[in-house]
Amino acid sequence: MAPPRRPGARPPEAPPQGPAPRTPERLKQRSPHGAHAAPGPVREVLEPGQTPWSTEPESSFSTWARRFFRGLVVVVLLLAAISGIRSWIAPNKTPETVVSGQSSFPSAEASAVATRYAMSYLTWDESNPNARPAQIGLDLAAGLDSAAGWNGRGKQTADVAYPGEVTADSNGITAVVDVRVRVYTFTKRGSSWAAGPIAWQRISVPVARTASRVVVSGPPTFVPDERAPLPSNMPEAGKPDDDLTAATETDAEAFFAAYAESDKKVSAVTAPGSTIRSLNGAVKFSELKDWQVYAGNDDERRATAAVTWDGVGDTTLSQTYTLTLRRTVATDGAQRWQVAAVG
């Protein structure tokens, strides 16, 4: 028999069912070009465990370049640590030395070149006309005429040359050299040559500095070599001291007699502490023609002496000397003036 049913009881209702689950589908992005734009490419579905990127093989050059730049960075860092970054940013600047044309011009070489050229230039012989151009070509710049103005006639020989002042231009490339040359002249008599006067000639030689050496840049010119008077501002000898002149004249004669003979005799009559070399018998003392001591302080004085020397045979030669006298005091208190320097 079935149990009795409770009055008013309702049978249990089934729970409401929602909409059925949708099948998964790929999300679509809204195109910025509108709804009617063509859809973009569909991404492939990744397999389980697959990375979202792909690897490509790297070339050997790329590997070498990467390692090279890494090594370069390491080297730069090491150099920075050794030398200091400060020296890279603010290095010590050494001031540049300004060299003028006069100081940079090779004056010694210019003198040597001009001296040799001057002797070649003032030497010629018509019986050997090729000798002069060959000698001139040693110093003349290439491409210039080695005849140097000579017409190929006559005979003359230069044997001694002395260079003087080298005047360089401000450009430091060119200069002129003053040279004095002694020449022996000859006069043709028939088929022979007779010796003429011996003369000193003075020429100005133009030179130029090249990358390798100094060369003569053109023909020289003659310049006058006249005697010149003394300048008006020559220093005066001073006021004569006649008393000291008379008191020291005998000592002066003894000094010059020893000065002509030997160093040992000179050292015996000179002031203590002074060193004066003798003439070692080149000449003999003849006489003291003039002796003058000038006023000064109590310790040193200036003096002049006109001396005559005897040379070989009957030859005599007079010269004027300037000397320094120094006052000396002996152990017994005696005072005397002795020569301390010559010249």
Short mmCIF file of C-alpha atoms in Angstrom, two decimals:
data_model
loop_
_atom_site.label_atom_id
_atom_site.label_comp_id
_atom_site.label_asym_id
_atom_site.label_seq_id
_atom_site.Cartn_x
_atom_site.Cartn_y
_atom_site.Cartn_z
CA MET A 1 0.00 0.00 0.00
CA ALA A 2 1.40 3.32 -1.00
CA PRO A 3 2.11 5.90 1.69
CA PRO A 4 -0.28 8.70 1.90
CA ARG A 5 0.63 11.89 0.11
CA ARG A 6 1.14 15.05 2.09
CA PRO A 7 -1.46 17.54 1.20
CA GLY A 8 -0.26 20.58 -0.64
CA ALA A 9 3.13 19.12 -1.46
CA ARG A 10 4.47 19.88 -4.90
CA PRO A 11 6.73 17.70 -6.81
CA PRO A 12 10.31 19.05 -6.97
CA GLU A 13 10.93 21.27 -9.92
CA ALA A 14 13.88 20.79 -12.18
CA PRO A 15 16.48 23.56 -11.94
CA PRO A 16 16.29 26.05 -14.72
CA GLN A 17 18.71 25.41 -17.48
CA GLY A 18 20.77 28.30 -18.92
CA PRO A 19 21.79 28.69 -22.50
CA ALA A 20 23.95 25.99 -23.88
CA PRO A 21 27.76 26.72 -23.84
CA ARG A 22 29.12 28.23 -27.08
CA THR A 23 31.73 26.59 -29.11
CA PRO A 24 35.16 28.38 -28.65
CA GLU A 25 35.96 30.61 -31.54
CA ARG A 26 38.89 32.93 -32.44
CA LEU A 27 38.50 36.50 -31.27
CA LYS A 28 38.41 39.01 -33.99
CA GLN A 29 39.83 42.52 -33.64
CA ARG A 30 37.91 45.41 -34.94
CA SER A 31 39.65 46.77 -37.98
CA PRO A 32 40.60 50.44 -37.80
CA HIS A 33 39.56 50.72 -41.41
CA GLY A 34 35.96 49.83 -40.77
CA ALA A 35 33.79 46.83 -40.80
CA HIS A 36 34.18 46.27 -44.52
CA ALA A 37 38.00 46.18 -44.47
CA ALA A 38 39.70 43.00 -45.52
CA PRO A 39 40.48 40.74 -42.56
CA GLY A 40 44.14 40.35 -41.53
CA PRO A 41 46.02 37.09 -41.64
CA VAL A 42 44.91 34.52 -39.15
CA ARG A 43 47.51 33.54 -36.55
CA GLU A 44 48.44 29.94 -36.38
CA VAL A 45 47.42 28.02 -33.32
CA LEU A 46 50.45 27.18 -31.17
CA GLU A 47 51.05 23.62 -30.21
CA PRO A 48 51.52 22.74 -26.54
CA GLY A 49 55.12 23.59 -25.45
CA GLN A 50 55.81 25.68 -28.55
CA THR A 51 57.49 29.13 -27.96
CA PRO A 52 55.84 32.20 -29.46
CA TRP A 53 59.09 33.12 -31.34
CA SER A 54 61.29 31.47 -33.84
CA THR A 55 65.10 31.20 -33.96
CA GLU A 56 67.23 31.83 -37.01
CA PRO A 57 70.80 30.61 -37.56
CA GLU A 58 73.49 33.34 -36.97
CA SER A 59 76.30 33.83 -39.50
CA SER A 60 79.98 33.47 -38.51
CA PHE A 61 80.65 37.14 -39.47
CA SER A 62 78.03 38.37 -37.02
CA THR A 63 79.57 36.28 -34.27
CA TRP A 64 83.06 37.61 -35.05
CA ALA A 65 81.84 41.23 -35.16
CA ARG A 66 80.06 40.91 -31.83
CA ARG A 67 83.15 39.46 -30.17
CA PHE A 68 85.39 42.11 -31.75
CA PHE A 69 83.33 45.02 -30.45
CA ARG A 70 83.14 43.46 -27.02
CA GLY A 71 86.94 43.17 -26.96
CA LEU A 72 87.29 46.75 -28.19
CA VAL A 73 85.15 48.02 -25.34
CA VAL A 74 87.30 46.11 -22.84
CA VAL A 75 90.52 47.58 -24.30
CA VAL A 76 89.14 51.13 -24.16
CA LEU A 77 88.12 50.68 -20.53
CA LEU A 78 91.58 49.37 -19.65
CA LEU A 79 93.26 52.34 -21.35
CA ALA A 80 90.99 54.72 -19.51
CA ALA A 81 91.94 53.13 -16.21
CA ILE A 82 95.67 53.32 -16.98
CA SER A 83 96.00 56.82 -18.42
CA GLY A 84 93.15 58.40 -16.56
CA ILE A 85 89.97 59.78 -17.97
CA ARG A 86 91.02 63.26 -16.93
CA SER A 87 93.97 63.25 -19.30
CA TRP A 88 91.59 62.39 -22.15
CA ILE A 89 89.13 65.14 -21.32
CA ALA A 90 91.65 67.91 -20.48
CA PRO A 91 95.12 66.90 -21.71
CA ASN A 92 98.15 68.98 -20.80
CA LYS A 93 98.82 71.37 -23.64
CA THR A 94 102.45 72.15 -24.34
CA PRO A 95 102.88 75.73 -25.59
CA GLU A 96 104.08 75.91 -29.14
CA THR A 97 107.52 77.43 -29.70
CA VAL A 98 107.43 80.28 -32.14
CA VAL A 99 110.52 80.14 -34.34
CA SER A 100 111.41 83.24 -36.30
CA GLY A 101 112.92 83.13 -39.76
CA GLN A 102 116.27 84.35 -38.43
CA SER A 103 116.58 81.70 -35.72
CA SER A 104 115.36 78.84 -37.89
CA PHE A 105 117.53 79.65 -40.90
CA PRO A 106 120.64 77.39 -41.09
CA SER A 107 123.20 80.20 -40.93
CA ALA A 108 126.22 77.93 -40.47
CA GLU A 109 125.41 75.90 -43.57
CA ALA A 110 124.64 79.07 -45.52
CA SER A 111 128.07 80.48 -44.60
CA ALA A 112 129.84 77.32 -45.74
CA VAL A 113 127.96 77.15 -49.04
CA ALA A 114 128.41 80.85 -49.80
CA THR A 115 132.13 80.75 -48.96
CA ARG A 116 132.87 77.85 -51.30
CA TYR A 117 130.72 79.40 -54.02
CA ALA A 118 132.50 82.76 -53.67
CA MET A 119 135.88 81.14 -54.29
CA SER A 120 134.52 79.26 -57.32
CA TYR A 121 132.83 82.40 -58.63
CA LEU A 122 136.00 84.53 -58.45
CA THR A 123 138.26 81.90 -60.02
CA TRP A 124 138.53 81.48 -63.80
CA ASP A 125 141.03 80.46 -66.45
CA GLU A 126 140.38 80.78 -70.16
CA SER A 127 142.75 77.87 -70.85
CA ASN A 128 140.46 75.61 -68.79
CA PRO A 129 136.97 77.09 -69.23
CA ASN A 130 135.08 74.02 -67.99
CA ALA A 131 136.66 74.02 -64.54
CA ARG A 132 134.76 77.06 -63.24
CA PRO A 133 131.22 75.88 -64.16
CA ALA A 134 131.95 72.49 -62.60
CA GLN A 135 132.96 74.09 -59.30
CA ILE A 136 130.09 76.57 -59.34
CA GLY A 137 127.64 73.73 -59.95
CA LEU A 138 128.50 72.26 -56.55
CA ASP A 139 126.51 74.99 -54.81
CA LEU A 140 124.35 76.68 -57.45
CA ALA A 141 120.68 75.71 -57.54
CA ALA A 142 119.78 73.22 -60.26
CA GLY A 143 118.53 74.81 -63.46
CA LEU A 144 120.52 78.04 -63.13
CA ASP A 145 123.31 79.07 -65.51
CA SER A 146 126.64 77.76 -64.19
CA ALA A 147 128.55 80.25 -66.35
CA ALA A 148 127.42 82.84 -63.78
CA GLY A 149 128.10 85.84 -65.99
CA TRP A 150 131.69 85.01 -67.04
CA ASN A 151 132.56 85.63 -70.70
CA GLY A 152 135.22 82.90 -70.77
CA ARG A 153 138.24 85.21 -70.95
CA GLY A 154 141.07 86.04 -68.55
CA LYS A 155 142.64 84.38 -65.52
CA GLN A 156 142.17 84.89 -61.80
CA THR A 157 142.55 82.71 -58.71
CA ALA A 158 140.83 82.99 -55.32
CA ASP A 159 142.64 81.28 -52.46
CA VAL A 160 141.11 82.54 -49.19
CA ALA A 161 137.53 83.46 -48.27
CA TYR A 162 135.98 84.59 -45.01
CA PRO A 163 132.21 84.63 -44.45
CA GLY A 164 130.64 87.52 -42.61
CA GLU A 165 127.09 88.32 -41.61
CA VAL A 166 124.19 86.13 -42.73
CA THR A 167 121.07 88.24 -43.21
CA ALA A 168 117.98 86.04 -43.44
CA ASP A 169 114.67 87.30 -44.79
CA SER A 170 111.57 87.19 -42.63
CA ASN A 171 110.24 84.28 -44.68
CA GLY A 172 113.00 82.03 -43.31
CA ILE A 173 113.75 80.68 -46.80
CA THR A 174 116.15 83.14 -48.41
CA ALA A 175 119.17 85.07 -47.16
CA VAL A 176 122.30 86.89 -48.28
CA VAL A 177 125.80 86.08 -47.03
CA ASP A 178 128.60 88.64 -46.87
CA VAL A 179 131.92 87.08 -48.02
CA ARG A 180 135.41 88.58 -48.33
CA VAL A 181 137.75 86.85 -50.79
CA ARG A 182 141.44 87.29 -51.53
CA VAL A 183 142.21 86.97 -55.24
CA TYR A 184 145.40 86.77 -57.30
CA THR A 185 145.06 88.55 -60.63
CA PHE A 186 147.00 87.84 -63.81
CA THR A 187 147.76 89.82 -66.96
CA LYS A 188 148.30 88.08 -70.28
CA ARG A 189 151.56 88.88 -72.03
CA GLY A 190 151.84 87.08 -75.29
CA SER A 191 151.25 83.42 -74.59
CA SER A 192 152.06 83.61 -70.86
CA TRP A 193 150.48 85.14 -67.77
CA ALA A 194 152.16 87.68 -65.51
CA ALA A 195 151.16 87.93 -61.86
CA GLY A 196 149.17 91.04 -61.10
CA PRO A 197 148.05 92.71 -57.87
CA ILE A 198 146.70 90.70 -54.96
CA ALA A 199 143.36 92.14 -53.89
CA TRP A 200 140.56 91.56 -51.43
CA GLN A 201 137.09 91.56 -52.94
CA ARG A 202 133.80 91.57 -51.08
CA ILE A 203 130.64 90.03 -52.51
CA SER A 204 127.09 89.40 -51.32
CA VAL A 205 125.91 85.86 -52.11
CA PRO A 206 122.15 85.09 -52.24
CA VAL A 207 121.18 81.69 -50.85
CA ALA A 208 117.97 79.73 -50.31
CA ARG A 209 117.03 76.86 -48.04
CA THR A 210 115.54 73.79 -49.72
CA ALA A 211 114.19 70.59 -48.23
CA SER A 212 117.61 68.94 -48.39
CA ARG A 213 120.27 71.68 -48.24
CA VAL A 214 121.17 75.34 -48.75
CA VAL A 215 121.88 76.40 -52.34
CA VAL A 216 123.00 79.57 -54.06
CA SER A 217 119.91 81.13 -55.61
CA GLY A 218 121.53 83.53 -58.09
CA PRO A 219 124.67 85.44 -59.06
CA PRO A 220 126.36 87.45 -56.30
CA THR A 221 127.01 91.17 -56.36
CA PHE A 222 130.10 93.20 -55.49
CA VAL A 223 129.80 95.49 -52.46
CA PRO A 224 132.26 98.18 -51.29
CA ASP A 225 134.68 97.31 -48.53
CA GLU A 226 135.90 100.71 -47.38
CA ARG A 227 137.45 101.76 -44.12
CA ALA A 228 135.02 103.11 -41.56
CA PRO A 229 135.71 105.51 -38.69
CA LEU A 230 135.19 104.56 -35.08
CA PRO A 231 131.71 105.17 -33.68
CA SER A 232 131.18 108.43 -31.87
CA ASN A 233 130.05 106.64 -28.71
CA MET A 234 133.26 104.68 -28.15
CA PRO A 235 133.91 104.24 -24.40
CA GLU A 236 136.57 106.59 -23.09
CA ALA A 237 139.72 105.28 -21.47
CA GLY A 238 139.17 107.39 -18.39
CA LYS A 239 141.15 109.97 -16.50
CA PRO A 240 144.92 109.25 -16.39
CA ASP A 241 146.56 108.57 -13.04
CA ASP A 242 150.05 109.94 -13.64
CA ASP A 243 151.42 109.02 -10.21
CA LEU A 244 150.44 105.35 -10.49
CA THR A 245 151.63 105.31 -14.11
CA ALA A 246 155.13 106.35 -13.08
CA ALA A 247 155.18 103.97 -10.11
CA THR A 248 154.26 100.88 -12.19
CA GLU A 249 156.18 101.46 -15.44
CA THR A 250 159.15 99.28 -14.44
CA ASP A 251 156.82 96.43 -13.42
CA ALA A 252 155.08 96.73 -16.79
CA GLU A 253 158.38 96.29 -18.65
CA ALA A 254 159.18 93.21 -16.56
CA PHE A 255 155.75 91.75 -17.32
CA PHE A 256 156.04 92.10 -21.12
CA ALA A 257 159.57 90.67 -21.12
CA ALA A 258 158.25 87.59 -19.28
CA TYR A 259 155.08 87.55 -21.43
CA ALA A 260 157.21 87.04 -24.54
CA GLU A 261 159.22 84.11 -23.12
CA SER A 262 157.37 81.47 -21.04
CA ASP A 263 154.37 80.71 -18.84
CA LYS A 264 156.62 80.12 -15.85
CA LYS A 265 158.13 83.59 -16.02
CA VAL A 266 154.71 85.19 -16.53
CA SER A 267 153.23 83.51 -13.45
CA ALA A 268 156.06 84.97 -11.33
CA VAL A 269 155.09 88.58 -12.12
CA THR A 270 151.29 88.42 -12.33
CA ALA A 271 148.72 88.95 -9.58
CA PRO A 272 147.92 85.92 -7.37
CA GLY A 273 144.99 83.86 -8.67
CA SER A 274 145.34 85.02 -12.29
CA THR A 275 146.22 82.77 -15.24
CA ILE A 276 147.92 84.38 -18.24
CA ARG A 277 149.46 82.35 -21.06
CA SER A 278 152.72 83.60 -22.60
CA LEU A 279 153.72 83.99 -26.26
CA ASN A 280 156.30 81.19 -25.79
CA GLY A 281 159.11 82.85 -27.72
CA ALA A 282 157.16 83.76 -30.85
CA VAL A 283 158.61 87.28 -30.54
CA LYS A 284 161.04 89.09 -28.26
CA PHE A 285 160.32 92.13 -26.14
CA SER A 286 162.00 95.25 -27.53
CA GLU A 287 160.64 98.25 -25.65
CA LEU A 288 157.66 99.73 -23.85
CA LYS A 289 156.91 102.80 -25.98
CA ASP A 290 153.97 104.04 -23.90
CA TRP A 291 152.41 103.12 -20.56
CA GLN A 292 149.32 104.67 -18.99
CA VAL A 293 147.28 103.75 -15.91
CA TYR A 294 143.85 105.29 -15.46
CA ALA A 295 141.96 106.41 -12.37
CA GLY A 296 139.63 103.94 -10.69
CA ASN A 297 138.99 102.21 -7.39
CA ASP A 298 141.54 101.14 -4.80
CA ASP A 299 141.63 97.47 -5.85
CA GLU A 300 141.64 97.36 -9.68
CA ARG A 301 142.75 99.72 -12.43
CA ARG A 302 142.74 99.76 -16.21
CA ALA A 303 145.97 100.38 -18.16
CA THR A 304 147.17 100.55 -21.76
CA ALA A 305 150.61 99.70 -23.13
CA ALA A 306 152.24 100.32 -26.53
CA VAL A 307 154.79 97.53 -27.00
CA THR A 308 157.37 96.93 -29.73
CA TRP A 309 158.26 93.32 -30.51
CA ASP A 310 161.32 92.05 -32.35
CA GLY A 311 160.48 89.54 -35.05
CA VAL A 312 162.67 87.50 -37.40
CA GLY A 313 165.66 89.41 -38.76
CA ASP A 314 165.24 93.16 -38.68
CA THR A 315 161.46 93.05 -38.41
CA THR A 316 159.75 94.90 -35.58
CA LEU A 317 156.04 95.16 -34.85
CA SER A 318 154.29 97.57 -32.49
CA GLN A 319 151.04 96.63 -30.74
CA THR A 320 148.78 98.22 -28.15
CA TYR A 321 147.50 96.17 -25.21
CA THR A 322 144.78 96.76 -22.65
CA LEU A 323 145.47 95.32 -19.20
CA THR A 324 143.82 95.00 -15.80
CA LEU A 325 145.96 95.79 -12.75
CA ARG A 326 145.15 94.45 -9.29
CA ARG A 327 146.49 95.75 -5.98
CA THR A 328 148.23 93.08 -3.89
CA VAL A 329 149.49 93.26 -0.30
CA ALA A 330 152.51 91.25 0.83
CA THR A 331 152.87 89.63 4.26
CA ASP A 332 155.10 92.50 5.39
CA GLY A 333 152.40 95.01 4.42
CA ALA A 334 154.06 96.18 1.22
CA GLN A 335 151.64 97.03 -1.59
CA ARG A 336 152.13 96.74 -5.33
CA TRP A 337 150.08 96.66 -8.52
CA GLN A 338 150.38 93.56 -10.72
CA VAL A 339 148.86 92.51 -14.03
CA ALA A 340 145.75 90.35 -13.52
CA ALA A 341 144.47 90.08 -17.11
CA VAL A 342 145.43 90.95 -20.68
CA GLY A 343 142.71 92.27 -22.95
#
